Amino acid sequence: KGAYYGGEWVDIEDCHGTFLPDPAKCSGCPSNTPDKPCPRSRTRHDASKDGRGKDYDVVVIGAGCIGGAVARELSKYKLSVLVLEAADDVSQGATKGNSGIVHSGYDDRPGSLHAKYCWPGNQMFPQLDKELRFGYQKNGSLVLAINEDEKKVLHELKKRGETNGVQHLRVIDQKELRELEPAVNPDAVAALHSPSAGNVIPYEMAVALCENAADNGVEFRIRREVTAISKSPPNEDGETSFEIKVRHWEPKPYTDVQKAKGGPLKPLIMACLLASSTIFSCMGVYMALDTTLDEGARIQASIASVMLMFTTAISWFSYLRSAPRVVTANEPAEKVVMRASPPVGGGGSRVQVEDMLTGGSGSWNAVDGQTVEEEVVTARYIVNAAGGAADRVSRMIGDNTFVIKPRLGDYLLLNRNQGHLTTHTLFPCPDPILGKGVLVQTTLWGNLILGPTARDMHKPEARNMSDASVQEYILSKCKKLVPYFDAKETIHAFCGARAKSSRGDWIIEPSCADPSFIHAAGIDSPGLAGSPAIALEVVSLLKSAGLDMAKDPSFNPNRAPIITPKVGMRGLKLGPVGKNDSHGASDAEDQKRMEQNVVCKCEKVTEAEITRALRRSLPIDSTQAIRKRTRAGMGHCQGDVDNYNCECRVKAIISRENRTSVEEVGGRPWPATSTLPRRWIDDKERAQLEERMKK
């Protein structure tokens, strides 16, 4: 019945002109959206200086919240910028697997880069959200003290926060705490209240940053893993450039489809075969009817003609059956949905930690990626925002000054019926080694999120924790904050790899190996909060390194949202596949059908929202990418085929909009990083979660 806009709630009747902007004044609005889909794995436009996709002013490696924020800041200038992302979509690394908290910065060590950028970044979020409309809720945070010793820690945190510039911090007593959060642990005696803290859906924020950067001229290429970097000798002007070698990969199901299609020459070959066989068949018929020939020759000609026509017909029938069918606008949706492969909810292999550093479930190894092309691009400057792979990228230029030491954070996500239990983000007193600790928070969309763990992968005892032990740890810790949540309402579990560095602080500096290579590396928590301020610092470092930066007066900071606020089911229609589906046309009648047609019942996602995402400036070719942008499949049924079969419905729309076969559309992987035994858990497994909460 409304939306969060600039940190505050706006009722639906007040959304127009605020959360829902004037279409003529924003990027990503229908009037500014091209009619054709993005090419596979890249944006529509070529931002290179040479017009051949080879030479750029700046290459940003990594498209998480840091890389996206940097790209957007650079799009404010007259520059040629390319973003390379190793995974199959933006925001697939640490950005996807974290709490989404916009920390205020009270627990960061004074003098650290964490402390330097967290509070300034926090203060930039209201305006950033007013421009990009990704959804930012300024809900505040509370650090709970269970005893008098912990209460002393609260005062230490308050003092530290004030040293870091954090404003409005208060230590509140038990009475005020209970007024703010009635469901909190009754043993809590006090809390540190930080009203400036907030939360976002982190991948929705990263998508918004990257979309707006692309709308303003930045080129994005996904499934591009940087394999080598070298430096060219100076030219006649004394300028040098980086030469960046890139491996372009695609998932095996996609490459298999391309092989089945036979490439662009196969239809031509088949057409030539048909033409030639028709000519020779006609000649055979002519000979069979020629009375000047002897009877034996006429019989042979007749048999040869029939055999040639039969062989050609079989060849064409086999070709048409084996080649995947491109979905057309007029093809009935129910037929396309029937051809779509159903969602996977069991079996499979867990994503390995090494793969989590380059995109997790969207990394090349996780989806059996196949190399399809080796690319080479050049740039005068590089920004290393490669997250978990930042040390690997750094070593490519001979910089060995840090190592990324991944720390895994596991989460459990509960149904929306548990979201009422807290308004603020609830923390325990921080651990001196593991940091902020396991939290309880209601997400922007109303779910209750529990976690994370802090499993350092260089420690065997953390690396080898069983799924049951991970769940027990989360549930037992969170019970000390909110005792009465229902663990049986768990609908999803996931894990993220935080890019902690061997330096123990963020690395935002020119490389010691080359001043034109700027690090934005080792950005762990509270990196999301600091990301807007970090991006400004990276731009400043590029200027200092010699990059000529002239403001672009055509820069448009405003982006329209993808998801439309709704009032219950008013104006929406549910039904079997095909009953309410549109043909994807732009006329008023089809647009109305799209606005009414519900594709995901749990989250009330409409066909219009899915097509809106697909027609934006970033490439989309999987249900996972749509899931992050529209929430289709994120509800309590998790895309259950027997409920509404939303994943197959989404596949049909993607294939129609992208003008591809449904076999080319990627699905949601399983188990990815989940600690649940299957996507759709049964009553026995829910009871096990309840028991683990009691330990």
mmCIF file with all atom_site columns, C-alpha atoms in Angstrom, residues 278-465:
data_model
loop_
_atom_site.group_PDB
_atom_site.id
_atom_site.type_symbol
_atom_site.label_atom_id
_atom_site.label_alt_id
_atom_site.label_comp_id
_atom_site.label_asym_id
_atom_site.label_entity_id
_atom_site.label_seq_id
_atom_site.pdbx_PDB_ins_code
_atom_site.Cartn_x
_atom_site.Cartn_y
_atom_site.Cartn_z
_atom_site.occupancy
_atom_site.B_iso_or_equiv
_atom_site.pdbx_formal_charge
_atom_site.auth_seq_id
_atom_site.auth_comp_id
_atom_site.auth_asym_id
_atom_site.auth_atom_id
_atom_site.pdbx_PDB_model_num
ATOM 1   C CA . THR A 1 278 ? 13.702 -29.510 -55.648 1.00 0.00 ? 278 THR A CA 1
ATOM 2   C CA . ILE A 1 279 ? 15.531 -28.800 -58.913 1.00 0.00 ? 279 ILE A CA 1
ATOM 3   C CA . PHE A 1 280 ? 16.812 -32.361 -59.256 1.00 0.00 ? 280 PHE A CA 1
ATOM 4   C CA . SER A 1 281 ? 13.419 -33.803 -58.283 1.00 0.00 ? 281 SER A CA 1
ATOM 5   C CA . CYS A 1 282 ? 11.755 -31.712 -60.978 1.00 0.00 ? 282 CYS A CA 1
ATOM 6   C CA . MET A 1 283 ? 14.327 -32.911 -63.483 1.00 0.00 ? 283 MET A CA 1
ATOM 7   C CA . GLY A 1 284 ? 13.585 -36.514 -62.423 1.00 0.00 ? 284 GLY A CA 1
ATOM 8   C CA . VAL A 1 285 ? 9.854  -35.973 -62.850 1.00 0.00 ? 285 VAL A CA 1
ATOM 9   C CA . TYR A 1 286 ? 10.459 -34.435 -66.282 1.00 0.00 ? 286 TYR A CA 1
ATOM 10  C CA . MET A 1 287 ? 12.559 -37.464 -67.292 1.00 0.00 ? 287 MET A CA 1
ATOM 11  C CA . ALA A 1 288 ? 9.940  -39.874 -65.945 1.00 0.00 ? 288 ALA A CA 1
ATOM 12  C CA . LEU A 1 289 ? 7.330  -38.205 -68.147 1.00 0.00 ? 289 LEU A CA 1
ATOM 13  C CA . ASP A 1 290 ? 9.581  -37.967 -71.222 1.00 0.00 ? 290 ASP A CA 1
ATOM 14  C CA . THR A 1 291 ? 8.193  -40.546 -73.703 1.00 0.00 ? 291 THR A CA 1
ATOM 15  C CA . THR A 1 292 ? 11.313 -40.319 -75.846 1.00 0.00 ? 292 THR A CA 1
ATOM 16  C CA . LEU A 1 293 ? 13.275 -42.176 -73.161 1.00 0.00 ? 293 LEU A CA 1
ATOM 17  C CA . ASP A 1 294 ? 13.138 -45.930 -72.781 1.00 0.00 ? 294 ASP A CA 1
ATOM 18  C CA . GLU A 1 295 ? 10.940 -47.357 -69.995 1.00 0.00 ? 295 GLU A CA 1
ATOM 19  C CA . GLY A 1 296 ? 13.871 -48.441 -67.772 1.00 0.00 ? 296 GLY A CA 1
ATOM 20  C CA . ALA A 1 297 ? 15.339 -44.940 -67.695 1.00 0.00 ? 297 ALA A CA 1
ATOM 21  C CA . ARG A 1 298 ? 11.933 -43.446 -66.876 1.00 0.00 ? 298 ARG A CA 1
ATOM 22  C CA . ILE A 1 299 ? 11.418 -45.898 -63.979 1.00 0.00 ? 299 ILE A CA 1
ATOM 23  C CA . GLN A 1 300 ? 14.887 -45.117 -62.598 1.00 0.00 ? 300 GLN A CA 1
ATOM 24  C CA . ALA A 1 301 ? 14.179 -41.380 -62.823 1.00 0.00 ? 301 ALA A CA 1
ATOM 25  C CA . SER A 1 302 ? 10.865 -41.837 -60.991 1.00 0.00 ? 302 SER A CA 1
ATOM 26  C CA . ILE A 1 303 ? 12.487 -43.870 -58.198 1.00 0.00 ? 303 ILE A CA 1
ATOM 27  C CA . ALA A 1 304 ? 15.381 -41.371 -57.862 1.00 0.00 ? 304 ALA A CA 1
ATOM 28  C CA . SER A 1 305 ? 12.956 -38.424 -57.654 1.00 0.00 ? 305 SER A CA 1
ATOM 29  C CA . VAL A 1 306 ? 10.828 -40.082 -54.984 1.00 0.00 ? 306 VAL A CA 1
ATOM 30  C CA . MET A 1 307 ? 13.904 -41.073 -52.929 1.00 0.00 ? 307 MET A CA 1
ATOM 31  C CA . LEU A 1 308 ? 15.399 -37.577 -53.202 1.00 0.00 ? 308 LEU A CA 1
ATOM 32  C CA . MET A 1 309 ? 12.165 -35.910 -52.120 1.00 0.00 ? 309 MET A CA 1
ATOM 33  C CA . PHE A 1 310 ? 11.728 -38.386 -49.256 1.00 0.00 ? 310 PHE A CA 1
ATOM 34  C CA . THR A 1 311 ? 15.333 -37.898 -48.038 1.00 0.00 ? 311 THR A CA 1
ATOM 35  C CA . THR A 1 312 ? 15.002 -34.098 -48.205 1.00 0.00 ? 312 THR A CA 1
ATOM 36  C CA . ALA A 1 313 ? 11.717 -34.189 -46.285 1.00 0.00 ? 313 ALA A CA 1
ATOM 37  C CA . ILE A 1 314 ? 13.248 -36.375 -43.568 1.00 0.00 ? 314 ILE A CA 1
ATOM 38  C CA . SER A 1 315 ? 16.287 -34.059 -43.316 1.00 0.00 ? 315 SER A CA 1
ATOM 39  C CA . TRP A 1 316 ? 14.115 -30.968 -42.951 1.00 0.00 ? 316 TRP A CA 1
ATOM 40  C CA . PHE A 1 317 ? 11.791 -32.662 -40.474 1.00 0.00 ? 317 PHE A CA 1
ATOM 41  C CA . SER A 1 318 ? 14.790 -33.716 -38.359 1.00 0.00 ? 318 SER A CA 1
ATOM 42  C CA . TYR A 1 319 ? 16.294 -30.223 -38.539 1.00 0.00 ? 319 TYR A CA 1
ATOM 43  C CA . LEU A 1 320 ? 13.078 -28.493 -37.532 1.00 0.00 ? 320 LEU A CA 1
ATOM 44  C CA . ARG A 1 321 ? 12.529 -30.893 -34.632 1.00 0.00 ? 321 ARG A CA 1
ATOM 45  C CA . SER A 1 322 ? 16.099 -30.609 -33.302 1.00 0.00 ? 322 SER A CA 1
ATOM 46  C CA . ALA A 1 323 ? 16.474 -26.840 -33.634 1.00 0.00 ? 323 ALA A CA 1
ATOM 47  C CA . PRO A 1 324 ? 15.039 -25.011 -30.591 1.00 0.00 ? 324 PRO A CA 1
ATOM 48  C CA . ARG A 1 325 ? 12.019 -22.908 -31.445 1.00 0.00 ? 325 ARG A CA 1
ATOM 49  C CA . VAL A 1 326 ? 12.304 -19.154 -31.074 1.00 0.00 ? 326 VAL A CA 1
ATOM 50  C CA . VAL A 1 327 ? 9.314  -17.894 -29.098 1.00 0.00 ? 327 VAL A CA 1
ATOM 51  C CA . THR A 1 328 ? 7.159  -15.453 -31.040 1.00 0.00 ? 328 THR A CA 1
ATOM 52  C CA . ALA A 1 329 ? 4.759  -12.853 -29.697 1.00 0.00 ? 329 ALA A CA 1
ATOM 53  C CA . ASN A 1 330 ? 1.703  -14.699 -30.975 1.00 0.00 ? 330 ASN A CA 1
ATOM 54  C CA . GLU A 1 331 ? 2.659  -18.127 -29.654 1.00 0.00 ? 331 GLU A CA 1
ATOM 55  C CA . PRO A 1 332 ? 0.287  -19.226 -26.866 1.00 0.00 ? 332 PRO A CA 1
ATOM 56  C CA . ALA A 1 333 ? 1.935  -18.799 -23.471 1.00 0.00 ? 333 ALA A CA 1
ATOM 57  C CA . GLU A 1 334 ? 0.752  -22.199 -22.248 1.00 0.00 ? 334 GLU A CA 1
ATOM 58  C CA . LYS A 1 335 ? 2.696  -23.962 -25.025 1.00 0.00 ? 335 LYS A CA 1
ATOM 59  C CA . VAL A 1 336 ? 5.908  -22.111 -24.130 1.00 0.00 ? 336 VAL A CA 1
ATOM 60  C CA . VAL A 1 337 ? 5.468  -22.832 -20.422 1.00 0.00 ? 337 VAL A CA 1
ATOM 61  C CA . MET A 1 338 ? 5.038  -26.524 -21.192 1.00 0.00 ? 338 MET A CA 1
ATOM 62  C CA . ARG A 1 339 ? 8.396  -26.528 -23.029 1.00 0.00 ? 339 ARG A CA 1
ATOM 63  C CA . ALA A 1 340 ? 10.190 -24.765 -20.155 1.00 0.00 ? 340 ALA A CA 1
ATOM 64  C CA . SER A 1 341 ? 12.185 -26.971 -17.825 1.00 0.00 ? 341 SER A CA 1
ATOM 65  C CA . PRO A 1 342 ? 10.665 -27.016 -14.307 1.00 0.00 ? 342 PRO A CA 1
ATOM 66  C CA . PRO A 1 343 ? 12.507 -25.543 -11.305 1.00 0.00 ? 343 PRO A CA 1
ATOM 67  C CA . VAL A 1 344 ? 15.022 -27.721 -9.503  1.00 0.00 ? 344 VAL A CA 1
ATOM 68  C CA . GLY A 1 345 ? 14.563 -28.233 -5.767  1.00 0.00 ? 345 GLY A CA 1
ATOM 69  C CA . GLY A 1 346 ? 16.771 -31.173 -4.799  1.00 0.00 ? 346 GLY A CA 1
ATOM 70  C CA . GLY A 1 347 ? 20.068 -32.882 -5.519  1.00 0.00 ? 347 GLY A CA 1
ATOM 71  C CA . GLY A 1 348 ? 22.888 -30.951 -7.157  1.00 0.00 ? 348 GLY A CA 1
ATOM 72  C CA . SER A 1 349 ? 26.227 -29.796 -5.777  1.00 0.00 ? 349 SER A CA 1
ATOM 73  C CA . ARG A 1 350 ? 26.882 -26.951 -3.359  1.00 0.00 ? 350 ARG A CA 1
ATOM 74  C CA . VAL A 1 351 ? 28.653 -23.895 -4.761  1.00 0.00 ? 351 VAL A CA 1
ATOM 75  C CA . GLN A 1 352 ? 32.290 -23.963 -3.653  1.00 0.00 ? 352 GLN A CA 1
ATOM 76  C CA . VAL A 1 353 ? 33.905 -21.072 -1.772  1.00 0.00 ? 353 VAL A CA 1
ATOM 77  C CA . GLU A 1 354 ? 36.301 -20.413 -4.653  1.00 0.00 ? 354 GLU A CA 1
ATOM 78  C CA . ASP A 1 355 ? 33.320 -19.925 -6.968  1.00 0.00 ? 355 ASP A CA 1
ATOM 79  C CA . MET A 1 356 ? 31.620 -17.611 -4.464  1.00 0.00 ? 356 MET A CA 1
ATOM 80  C CA . LEU A 1 357 ? 34.506 -15.184 -5.007  1.00 0.00 ? 357 LEU A CA 1
ATOM 81  C CA . THR A 1 358 ? 33.496 -14.747 -8.666  1.00 0.00 ? 358 THR A CA 1
ATOM 82  C CA . GLY A 1 359 ? 29.710 -14.861 -8.588  1.00 0.00 ? 359 GLY A CA 1
ATOM 83  C CA . GLY A 1 360 ? 28.615 -17.871 -6.535  1.00 0.00 ? 360 GLY A CA 1
ATOM 84  C CA . SER A 1 361 ? 25.653 -19.581 -8.191  1.00 0.00 ? 361 SER A CA 1
ATOM 85  C CA . GLY A 1 362 ? 26.218 -17.259 -11.160 1.00 0.00 ? 362 GLY A CA 1
ATOM 86  C CA . SER A 1 363 ? 29.897 -18.139 -11.647 1.00 0.00 ? 363 SER A CA 1
ATOM 87  C CA . TRP A 1 364 ? 31.129 -20.023 -14.689 1.00 0.00 ? 364 TRP A CA 1
ATOM 88  C CA . ASN A 1 365 ? 32.033 -23.170 -12.754 1.00 0.00 ? 365 ASN A CA 1
ATOM 89  C CA . ALA A 1 366 ? 28.699 -23.330 -10.942 1.00 0.00 ? 366 ALA A CA 1
ATOM 90  C CA . VAL A 1 367 ? 26.749 -23.489 -14.223 1.00 0.00 ? 367 VAL A CA 1
ATOM 91  C CA . ASP A 1 368 ? 29.282 -25.509 -16.225 1.00 0.00 ? 368 ASP A CA 1
ATOM 92  C CA . GLY A 1 369 ? 30.399 -22.484 -18.205 1.00 0.00 ? 369 GLY A CA 1
ATOM 93  C CA . GLN A 1 370 ? 32.005 -22.867 -21.622 1.00 0.00 ? 370 GLN A CA 1
ATOM 94  C CA . THR A 1 371 ? 34.494 -20.407 -23.067 1.00 0.00 ? 371 THR A CA 1
ATOM 95  C CA . VAL A 1 372 ? 33.033 -18.935 -26.250 1.00 0.00 ? 372 VAL A CA 1
ATOM 96  C CA . GLU A 1 373 ? 35.465 -16.106 -26.964 1.00 0.00 ? 373 GLU A CA 1
ATOM 97  C CA . GLU A 1 374 ? 38.712 -14.497 -25.845 1.00 0.00 ? 374 GLU A CA 1
ATOM 98  C CA . GLU A 1 375 ? 38.484 -10.695 -25.839 1.00 0.00 ? 375 GLU A CA 1
ATOM 99  C CA . VAL A 1 376 ? 41.128 -7.997  -25.462 1.00 0.00 ? 376 VAL A CA 1
ATOM 100 C CA . VAL A 1 377 ? 40.346 -4.422  -24.402 1.00 0.00 ? 377 VAL A CA 1
ATOM 101 C CA . THR A 1 378 ? 42.604 -1.509  -23.546 1.00 0.00 ? 378 THR A CA 1
ATOM 102 C CA . ALA A 1 379 ? 42.184 1.275   -20.995 1.00 0.00 ? 379 ALA A CA 1
ATOM 103 C CA . ARG A 1 380 ? 44.284 4.057   -19.537 1.00 0.00 ? 380 ARG A CA 1
ATOM 104 C CA . TYR A 1 381 ? 42.881 3.401   -16.054 1.00 0.00 ? 381 TYR A CA 1
ATOM 105 C CA . ILE A 1 382 ? 41.544 0.399   -14.171 1.00 0.00 ? 382 ILE A CA 1
ATOM 106 C CA . VAL A 1 383 ? 39.404 0.296   -11.027 1.00 0.00 ? 383 VAL A CA 1
ATOM 107 C CA . ASN A 1 384 ? 39.757 -2.979  -9.141  1.00 0.00 ? 384 ASN A CA 1
ATOM 108 C CA . ALA A 1 385 ? 36.350 -3.583  -7.536  1.00 0.00 ? 385 ALA A CA 1
ATOM 109 C CA . ALA A 1 386 ? 36.516 -7.349  -8.034  1.00 0.00 ? 386 ALA A CA 1
ATOM 110 C CA . GLY A 1 387 ? 35.378 -8.265  -4.503  1.00 0.00 ? 387 GLY A CA 1
ATOM 111 C CA . GLY A 1 388 ? 36.546 -11.744 -3.549  1.00 0.00 ? 388 GLY A CA 1
ATOM 112 C CA . ALA A 1 389 ? 38.808 -11.896 -6.619  1.00 0.00 ? 389 ALA A CA 1
ATOM 113 C CA . ALA A 1 390 ? 40.446 -8.498  -6.034  1.00 0.00 ? 390 ALA A CA 1
ATOM 114 C CA . ASP A 1 391 ? 43.760 -9.981  -4.880  1.00 0.00 ? 391 ASP A CA 1
ATOM 115 C CA . ARG A 1 392 ? 43.879 -12.216 -7.955  1.00 0.00 ? 392 ARG A CA 1
ATOM 116 C CA . VAL A 1 393 ? 43.334 -9.190  -10.218 1.00 0.00 ? 393 VAL A CA 1
ATOM 117 C CA . SER A 1 394 ? 45.917 -7.218  -8.266  1.00 0.00 ? 394 SER A CA 1
ATOM 118 C CA . ARG A 1 395 ? 48.562 -9.891  -8.785  1.00 0.00 ? 395 ARG A CA 1
ATOM 119 C CA . MET A 1 396 ? 48.089 -9.584  -12.559 1.00 0.00 ? 396 MET A CA 1
ATOM 120 C CA . ILE A 1 397 ? 49.971 -6.265  -12.443 1.00 0.00 ? 397 ILE A CA 1
ATOM 121 C CA . GLY A 1 398 ? 52.558 -7.478  -9.922  1.00 0.00 ? 398 GLY A CA 1
ATOM 122 C CA . ASP A 1 399 ? 50.867 -6.072  -6.793  1.00 0.00 ? 399 ASP A CA 1
ATOM 123 C CA . ASN A 1 400 ? 51.044 -8.686  -4.023  1.00 0.00 ? 400 ASN A CA 1
ATOM 124 C CA . THR A 1 401 ? 50.383 -6.359  -1.094  1.00 0.00 ? 401 THR A CA 1
ATOM 125 C CA . PHE A 1 402 ? 47.206 -8.036  0.151   1.00 0.00 ? 402 PHE A CA 1
ATOM 126 C CA . VAL A 1 403 ? 45.302 -11.315 0.190   1.00 0.00 ? 403 VAL A CA 1
ATOM 127 C CA . ILE A 1 404 ? 41.523 -11.761 0.305   1.00 0.00 ? 404 ILE A CA 1
ATOM 128 C CA . LYS A 1 405 ? 40.562 -14.068 3.187   1.00 0.00 ? 405 LYS A CA 1
ATOM 129 C CA . PRO A 1 406 ? 36.901 -14.924 2.628   1.00 0.00 ? 406 PRO A CA 1
ATOM 130 C CA . ARG A 1 407 ? 34.589 -14.985 5.614   1.00 0.00 ? 407 ARG A CA 1
ATOM 131 C CA . LEU A 1 408 ? 31.301 -16.775 4.996   1.00 0.00 ? 408 LEU A CA 1
ATOM 132 C CA . GLY A 1 409 ? 28.044 -15.419 6.364   1.00 0.00 ? 409 GLY A CA 1
ATOM 133 C CA . ASP A 1 410 ? 25.094 -17.827 6.459   1.00 0.00 ? 410 ASP A CA 1
ATOM 134 C CA . TYR A 1 411 ? 21.476 -16.658 6.739   1.00 0.00 ? 411 TYR A CA 1
ATOM 135 C CA . LEU A 1 412 ? 17.982 -18.020 7.251   1.00 0.00 ? 412 LEU A CA 1
ATOM 136 C CA . LEU A 1 413 ? 14.991 -16.198 5.776   1.00 0.00 ? 413 LEU A CA 1
ATOM 137 C CA . LEU A 1 414 ? 11.574 -16.548 7.403   1.00 0.00 ? 414 LEU A CA 1
ATOM 138 C CA . ASN A 1 415 ? 8.110  -15.957 6.026   1.00 0.00 ? 415 ASN A CA 1
ATOM 139 C CA . ARG A 1 416 ? 6.480  -12.533 6.129   1.00 0.00 ? 416 ARG A CA 1
ATOM 140 C CA . ASN A 1 417 ? 4.198  -13.613 8.947   1.00 0.00 ? 417 ASN A CA 1
ATOM 141 C CA . GLN A 1 418 ? 7.265  -13.304 11.219  1.00 0.00 ? 418 GLN A CA 1
ATOM 142 C CA . GLY A 1 419 ? 8.236  -9.797  10.093  1.00 0.00 ? 419 GLY A CA 1
ATOM 143 C CA . HIS A 1 420 ? 6.097  -8.072  12.717  1.00 0.00 ? 420 HIS A CA 1
ATOM 144 C CA . LEU A 1 421 ? 8.460  -9.188  15.500  1.00 0.00 ? 421 LEU A CA 1
ATOM 145 C CA . THR A 1 422 ? 10.875 -6.314  15.063  1.00 0.00 ? 422 THR A CA 1
ATOM 146 C CA . THR A 1 423 ? 11.030 -2.881  13.519  1.00 0.00 ? 423 THR A CA 1
ATOM 147 C CA . HIS A 1 424 ? 14.657 -2.005  14.210  1.00 0.00 ? 424 HIS A CA 1
ATOM 148 C CA . THR A 1 425 ? 17.689 -4.068  13.261  1.00 0.00 ? 425 THR A CA 1
ATOM 149 C CA . LEU A 1 426 ? 18.644 -5.928  16.447  1.00 0.00 ? 426 LEU A CA 1
ATOM 150 C CA . PHE A 1 427 ? 22.258 -6.739  17.328  1.00 0.00 ? 427 PHE A CA 1
ATOM 151 C CA . PRO A 1 428 ? 23.907 -8.413  20.312  1.00 0.00 ? 428 PRO A CA 1
ATOM 152 C CA . CYS A 1 429 ? 26.904 -6.760  21.920  1.00 0.00 ? 429 CYS A CA 1
ATOM 153 C CA . PRO A 1 430 ? 29.701 -7.122  19.333  1.00 0.00 ? 430 PRO A CA 1
ATOM 154 C CA . ASP A 1 431 ? 32.289 -9.871  19.530  1.00 0.00 ? 431 ASP A CA 1
ATOM 155 C CA . PRO A 1 432 ? 35.873 -8.509  19.769  1.00 0.00 ? 432 PRO A CA 1
ATOM 156 C CA . ILE A 1 433 ? 36.982 -10.899 16.975  1.00 0.00 ? 433 ILE A CA 1
ATOM 157 C CA . LEU A 1 434 ? 33.902 -11.796 14.910  1.00 0.00 ? 434 LEU A CA 1
ATOM 158 C CA . GLY A 1 435 ? 32.406 -8.316  14.899  1.00 0.00 ? 435 GLY A CA 1
ATOM 159 C CA . LYS A 1 436 ? 28.751 -7.295  14.991  1.00 0.00 ? 436 LYS A CA 1
ATOM 160 C CA . GLY A 1 437 ? 27.379 -10.790 15.556  1.00 0.00 ? 437 GLY A CA 1
ATOM 161 C CA . VAL A 1 438 ? 24.189 -12.543 14.498  1.00 0.00 ? 438 VAL A CA 1
ATOM 162 C CA . LEU A 1 439 ? 21.282 -10.145 13.971  1.00 0.00 ? 439 LEU A CA 1
ATOM 163 C CA . VAL A 1 440 ? 17.504 -10.182 13.651  1.00 0.00 ? 440 VAL A CA 1
ATOM 164 C CA . GLN A 1 441 ? 15.940 -7.843  11.119  1.00 0.00 ? 441 GLN A CA 1
ATOM 165 C CA . THR A 1 442 ? 12.756 -7.318  9.163   1.00 0.00 ? 442 THR A CA 1
ATOM 166 C CA . THR A 1 443 ? 13.668 -6.803  5.521   1.00 0.00 ? 443 THR A CA 1
ATOM 167 C CA . LEU A 1 444 ? 12.334 -4.074  3.286   1.00 0.00 ? 444 LEU A CA 1
ATOM 168 C CA . TRP A 1 445 ? 9.767  -6.581  1.947   1.00 0.00 ? 445 TRP A CA 1
ATOM 169 C CA . GLY A 1 446 ? 8.603  -7.764  5.370   1.00 0.00 ? 446 GLY A CA 1
ATOM 170 C CA . ASN A 1 447 ? 10.465 -11.056 5.850   1.00 0.00 ? 447 ASN A CA 1
ATOM 171 C CA . LEU A 1 448 ? 12.399 -11.795 9.027   1.00 0.00 ? 448 LEU A CA 1
ATOM 172 C CA . ILE A 1 449 ? 16.085 -12.430 8.314   1.00 0.00 ? 449 ILE A CA 1
ATOM 173 C CA . LEU A 1 450 ? 18.392 -14.203 10.773  1.00 0.00 ? 450 LEU A CA 1
ATOM 174 C CA . GLY A 1 451 ? 22.189 -14.265 10.589  1.00 0.00 ? 451 GLY A CA 1
ATOM 175 C CA . PRO A 1 452 ? 24.938 -14.100 9.602   1.00 0.00 ? 452 PRO A CA 1
ATOM 176 C CA . THR A 1 453 ? 27.571 -16.507 10.821  1.00 0.00 ? 453 THR A CA 1
ATOM 177 C CA . ALA A 1 454 ? 31.206 -15.416 10.513  1.00 0.00 ? 454 ALA A CA 1
ATOM 178 C CA . ARG A 1 455 ? 33.080 -18.448 9.208   1.00 0.00 ? 455 ARG A CA 1
ATOM 179 C CA . ASP A 1 456 ? 36.695 -17.689 8.278   1.00 0.00 ? 456 ASP A CA 1
ATOM 180 C CA . MET A 1 457 ? 37.595 -20.135 5.534   1.00 0.00 ? 457 MET A CA 1
ATOM 181 C CA . HIS A 1 458 ? 41.237 -20.388 6.611   1.00 0.00 ? 458 HIS A CA 1
ATOM 182 C CA . LYS A 1 459 ? 40.042 -21.999 9.871   1.00 0.00 ? 459 LYS A CA 1
ATOM 183 C CA . PRO A 1 460 ? 39.157 -25.713 9.466   1.00 0.00 ? 460 PRO A CA 1
ATOM 184 C CA . GLU A 1 461 ? 36.595 -25.733 12.280  1.00 0.00 ? 461 GLU A CA 1
ATOM 185 C CA . ALA A 1 462 ? 34.644 -22.950 10.547  1.00 0.00 ? 462 ALA A CA 1
ATOM 186 C CA . ARG A 1 463 ? 35.090 -24.312 7.045   1.00 0.00 ? 463 ARG A CA 1
ATOM 187 C CA . ASN A 1 464 ? 33.860 -27.777 7.999   1.00 0.00 ? 464 ASN A CA 1
ATOM 188 C CA . MET A 1 465 ? 30.705 -26.826 9.915   1.00 0.00 ? 465 MET A CA 1
#
